[in-house]
Amino acid sequence: MLKTLRLSLVLVLGLTLLSILPSCGDDDPVGPDLDTVPPYVVSTVPADGDTGVPQTASLIITFSEELESSTISLTSVTGVPAIIGNVVYDHRTFMVFPTTPYNSSDDYTITISTAVTDTAGNHMDEEYSWTFTTVADTIAPTVSSTDPSDGIQSAPLDDPITITFSEAMDSSTVVGSTFQITPSVSFSSSYSGRTLTITPDVPLDSNETYAASITTAAYDTAGNAMNAPYAWSFSTFGD
């Protein structure tokens, strides 16, 4: 009788365990969920309905998730009137830096097309549009930062010198004689985004203090000149 009771108890426990264990059959595959959620726009700068937007303001569009960078271009963001600029994508943020100023005191409608996809290939459900109104740009550009920075005592001898401005500049006014340096150094220059890059033809002298400046001949893309020259100095280290 005791043996029969033990056998019955074992059978009951075994059936109970089988009932609570997950099925591993072909009808119940186990695997990660697929991403089927489409991306959408979370915020924009300028925001919808903004007025007084500078003619050189950047467009910043933040999405709900990571995007497939190959779907980000000026064909996936359009403006009425048309916009011309450089496109940059970083994580969930899609940015357009205008290379030609917007029209003064004009209404713009910007549209993000459904060509934009997330990294799983999901397209936006529908286009996203918003509007803003520009104002004439009368703000003079300034120098935001330099490298080497002002007063540094250990500048490298053979690194380029960079000058970053507060806004997009007219490249024809910043490349060439806008940059000055004493003692004199022969160099080539290039401009991209908001940054002027000065590349010395030969390494700088060691243990030397250089005085550099950007003249008021530098203009932004709206035609505003710098209000005053920007000057700074730096020293190199010994070789």
Short mmCIF file of C-alpha atoms in Angstrom, two decimals:
data_model
loop_
_atom_site.label_atom_id
_atom_site.label_comp_id
_atom_site.label_asym_id
_atom_site.label_seq_id
_atom_site.Cartn_x
_atom_site.Cartn_y
_atom_site.Cartn_z
CA MET A 1 0.00 0.00 0.00
CA LEU A 2 2.84 2.40 0.87
CA LYS A 3 4.63 1.62 -2.41
CA THR A 4 1.45 2.31 -4.37
CA LEU A 5 1.03 5.66 -2.62
CA ARG A 6 4.62 6.66 -3.36
CA LEU A 7 4.23 5.73 -7.05
CA SER A 8 1.04 7.75 -7.31
CA LEU A 9 2.76 10.77 -5.72
CA VAL A 10 5.66 10.56 -8.18
CA LEU A 11 3.25 10.41 -11.12
CA VAL A 12 1.31 13.43 -9.85
CA LEU A 13 4.50 15.47 -9.39
CA GLY A 14 5.76 14.49 -12.83
CA LEU A 15 2.52 15.48 -14.54
CA THR A 16 2.51 18.78 -12.64
CA LEU A 17 6.04 19.62 -13.77
CA LEU A 18 5.19 18.81 -17.38
CA SER A 19 2.18 21.07 -17.25
CA ILE A 20 4.19 24.11 -16.14
CA LEU A 21 7.25 23.65 -18.35
CA PRO A 22 7.26 25.77 -21.58
CA SER A 23 6.63 23.91 -24.80
CA CYS A 24 9.62 23.45 -27.07
CA GLY A 25 7.74 22.06 -30.03
CA ASP A 26 7.85 23.43 -33.56
CA ASP A 27 4.46 25.12 -33.05
CA ASP A 28 5.86 27.51 -30.42
CA PRO A 29 9.24 28.84 -31.65
CA VAL A 30 11.33 30.85 -29.24
CA GLY A 31 13.17 33.92 -30.61
CA PRO A 32 13.56 37.73 -30.37
CA ASP A 33 10.65 39.97 -31.35
CA LEU A 34 11.05 41.70 -34.71
CA ASP A 35 10.97 45.53 -34.88
CA THR A 36 7.84 46.48 -36.79
CA VAL A 37 7.32 49.92 -35.23
CA PRO A 38 7.78 52.78 -37.74
CA PRO A 39 9.91 55.79 -36.78
CA TYR A 40 8.28 59.16 -36.20
CA VAL A 41 9.36 62.77 -35.62
CA VAL A 42 9.63 63.73 -31.93
CA SER A 43 10.63 67.39 -32.28
CA THR A 44 11.94 70.00 -34.71
CA VAL A 45 14.02 73.17 -34.53
CA PRO A 46 12.65 75.59 -35.61
CA ALA A 47 9.38 74.37 -34.10
CA ASP A 48 6.10 74.37 -35.99
CA GLY A 49 4.74 77.91 -36.17
CA ASP A 50 7.98 79.65 -35.08
CA THR A 51 8.44 83.22 -36.33
CA GLY A 52 11.55 85.37 -36.47
CA VAL A 53 13.72 82.44 -37.61
CA PRO A 54 17.17 83.62 -38.81
CA GLN A 55 17.92 83.18 -42.50
CA THR A 56 20.86 80.91 -41.67
CA ALA A 57 19.18 78.79 -38.95
CA SER A 58 19.90 75.06 -39.07
CA LEU A 59 17.09 72.52 -39.29
CA ILE A 60 17.21 69.93 -36.50
CA ILE A 61 14.80 66.99 -36.67
CA THR A 62 14.83 64.43 -33.83
CA PHE A 63 13.27 61.00 -34.39
CA SER A 64 11.88 58.36 -32.06
CA GLU A 65 14.64 55.86 -32.84
CA GLU A 66 17.83 55.23 -34.78
CA LEU A 67 17.50 55.71 -38.54
CA GLU A 68 19.12 54.06 -41.56
CA SER A 69 21.62 56.79 -42.47
CA SER A 70 21.48 55.94 -46.19
CA THR A 71 17.86 57.17 -46.25
CA ILE A 72 18.85 60.61 -44.91
CA SER A 73 19.48 63.22 -47.62
CA LEU A 74 18.09 66.41 -49.14
CA THR A 75 15.75 64.20 -51.16
CA SER A 76 14.08 63.02 -47.95
CA VAL A 77 13.63 66.56 -46.58
CA THR A 78 12.19 69.22 -48.87
CA GLY A 79 11.28 72.84 -48.38
CA VAL A 80 8.80 75.19 -50.02
CA PRO A 81 10.49 77.51 -50.92
CA ALA A 82 13.42 75.18 -51.66
CA ILE A 83 16.30 74.84 -49.20
CA ILE A 84 19.95 74.26 -50.08
CA GLY A 85 22.35 72.90 -47.49
CA ASN A 86 24.54 70.14 -46.08
CA VAL A 87 22.96 67.15 -44.36
CA VAL A 88 24.37 65.57 -41.18
CA TYR A 89 22.91 62.59 -39.28
CA ASP A 90 23.92 61.75 -35.71
CA HIS A 91 22.11 59.03 -33.73
CA ARG A 92 18.42 60.01 -33.85
CA THR A 93 18.99 63.56 -35.08
CA PHE A 94 18.82 64.70 -38.71
CA MET A 95 20.34 68.16 -39.33
CA VAL A 96 20.43 70.45 -42.36
CA PHE A 97 22.94 73.32 -42.37
CA PRO A 98 21.88 75.85 -45.04
CA THR A 99 24.60 76.92 -47.45
CA THR A 100 22.28 79.47 -49.05
CA PRO A 101 20.27 81.73 -46.69
CA TYR A 102 16.51 81.37 -46.54
CA ASN A 103 14.45 84.13 -48.10
CA SER A 104 13.93 87.12 -45.84
CA SER A 105 10.54 87.34 -44.06
CA ASP A 106 9.13 84.30 -45.86
CA ASP A 107 6.96 81.34 -44.83
CA TYR A 108 8.65 77.95 -45.19
CA THR A 109 7.04 74.52 -45.15
CA ILE A 110 9.42 71.62 -44.50
CA THR A 111 8.40 68.03 -45.25
CA ILE A 112 10.07 64.76 -44.21
CA SER A 113 9.17 62.03 -46.69
CA THR A 114 8.30 58.42 -45.95
CA ALA A 115 11.56 57.41 -47.66
CA VAL A 116 13.12 57.70 -44.19
CA THR A 117 13.45 54.30 -42.48
CA ASP A 118 14.71 53.00 -39.18
CA THR A 119 17.56 50.48 -38.98
CA ALA A 120 15.05 47.61 -39.24
CA GLY A 121 13.76 48.97 -42.56
CA ASN A 122 10.45 50.36 -41.28
CA HIS A 123 9.30 53.44 -43.21
CA MET A 124 7.55 56.38 -41.59
CA ASP A 125 3.77 55.83 -41.68
CA GLU A 126 3.17 59.22 -43.27
CA GLU A 127 4.98 62.41 -44.25
CA TYR A 128 5.71 64.93 -41.52
CA SER A 129 5.39 68.65 -42.29
CA TRP A 130 5.78 71.84 -40.28
CA THR A 131 6.10 75.56 -41.01
CA PHE A 132 8.09 78.56 -39.78
CA THR A 133 8.61 82.18 -40.80
CA THR A 134 12.02 83.75 -41.40
CA VAL A 135 13.29 87.21 -40.55
CA ALA A 136 16.11 89.20 -42.15
CA ASP A 137 19.52 88.27 -40.70
CA THR A 138 21.20 91.39 -39.35
CA ILE A 139 23.37 89.65 -36.74
CA ALA A 140 27.12 89.94 -37.23
CA PRO A 141 29.07 86.67 -37.09
CA THR A 142 31.62 86.02 -34.35
CA VAL A 143 34.39 83.50 -33.68
CA SER A 144 33.12 80.77 -31.35
CA SER A 145 36.38 78.90 -30.79
CA THR A 146 39.89 78.32 -32.06
CA ASP A 147 42.37 75.49 -31.96
CA PRO A 148 44.96 76.17 -30.64
CA SER A 149 42.96 78.19 -28.12
CA ASP A 150 43.95 81.61 -26.83
CA GLY A 151 46.90 81.54 -24.43
CA ILE A 152 47.83 77.87 -24.85
CA GLN A 153 51.53 77.24 -24.19
CA SER A 154 52.00 73.86 -25.89
CA ALA A 155 50.54 74.10 -29.39
CA PRO A 156 51.73 71.33 -31.75
CA LEU A 157 54.15 72.34 -34.49
CA ASP A 158 52.47 70.56 -37.40
CA ASP A 159 48.74 70.49 -36.64
CA PRO A 160 46.28 72.62 -38.62
CA ILE A 161 44.85 75.75 -37.03
CA THR A 162 41.03 75.84 -36.95
CA ILE A 163 38.63 78.73 -36.43
CA THR A 164 34.94 77.96 -35.82
CA PHE A 165 32.38 80.72 -36.39
CA SER A 166 29.00 81.32 -34.77
CA GLU A 167 27.16 80.75 -38.07
CA ALA A 168 27.67 79.73 -41.67
CA MET A 169 30.09 82.03 -43.47
CA ASP A 170 30.55 83.12 -47.07
CA SER A 171 33.49 80.84 -47.92
CA SER A 172 34.89 83.32 -50.46
CA THR A 173 35.39 85.86 -47.66
CA VAL A 174 37.11 83.58 -45.14
CA VAL A 175 39.46 81.58 -47.34
CA GLY A 176 42.66 83.44 -48.14
CA SER A 177 43.74 86.74 -46.57
CA THR A 178 41.05 86.88 -43.82
CA PHE A 179 43.39 84.94 -41.52
CA GLN A 180 46.62 86.68 -40.47
CA ILE A 181 49.46 85.40 -38.29
CA THR A 182 52.70 86.86 -36.90
CA PRO A 183 55.49 85.71 -37.24
CA SER A 184 54.48 85.18 -40.86
CA VAL A 185 53.62 81.63 -41.92
CA SER A 186 52.81 80.41 -45.44
CA PHE A 187 49.66 78.32 -45.46
CA SER A 188 46.68 76.99 -47.39
CA SER A 189 43.11 77.34 -46.16
CA SER A 190 39.76 75.61 -46.59
CA TYR A 191 36.26 76.14 -45.22
CA SER A 192 33.55 73.59 -44.37
CA GLY A 193 30.43 73.80 -42.21
CA ARG A 194 31.28 76.69 -39.88
CA THR A 195 35.01 75.98 -39.63
CA LEU A 196 37.98 77.60 -41.35
CA THR A 197 41.04 75.32 -41.45
CA ILE A 198 44.53 76.78 -41.81
CA THR A 199 47.20 74.30 -42.86
CA PRO A 200 50.79 75.63 -42.59
CA ASP A 201 53.03 74.68 -45.51
CA VAL A 202 55.82 73.80 -43.06
CA PRO A 203 55.75 73.07 -39.31
CA LEU A 204 55.59 76.05 -36.97
CA ASP A 205 58.76 77.10 -35.17
CA SER A 206 59.36 75.55 -31.77
CA ASN A 207 59.28 77.70 -28.62
CA GLU A 208 57.61 80.54 -30.50
CA THR A 209 54.63 82.75 -29.64
CA TYR A 210 52.25 83.43 -32.52
CA ALA A 211 49.63 86.19 -32.76
CA ALA A 212 46.73 85.29 -35.03
CA SER A 213 43.61 87.15 -36.11
CA ILE A 214 40.50 87.06 -38.31
CA THR A 215 39.79 90.38 -40.00
CA THR A 216 36.42 92.09 -40.52
CA ALA A 217 36.60 91.03 -44.17
CA ALA A 218 34.89 87.81 -43.01
CA TYR A 219 31.16 87.84 -43.88
CA ASP A 220 28.33 85.46 -43.08
CA THR A 221 26.13 84.06 -45.85
CA ALA A 222 23.61 86.90 -45.33
CA GLY A 223 26.30 89.52 -46.03
CA ASN A 224 26.95 90.64 -42.45
CA ALA A 225 30.58 91.42 -41.65
CA MET A 226 32.24 90.76 -38.30
CA ASN A 227 31.87 93.84 -36.09
CA ALA A 228 35.53 93.73 -35.04
CA PRO A 229 38.62 91.65 -35.75
CA TYR A 230 39.12 88.57 -33.58
CA ALA A 231 42.65 88.15 -32.22
CA TRP A 232 44.31 85.49 -30.08
CA SER A 233 47.79 84.12 -29.40
CA PHE A 234 49.41 80.80 -28.63
CA SER A 235 52.87 79.35 -28.05
CA THR A 236 54.48 76.21 -29.42
CA PHE A 237 56.46 73.66 -27.44
CA GLY A 238 60.08 72.65 -28.09
CA ASP A 239 60.88 69.96 -30.62
#
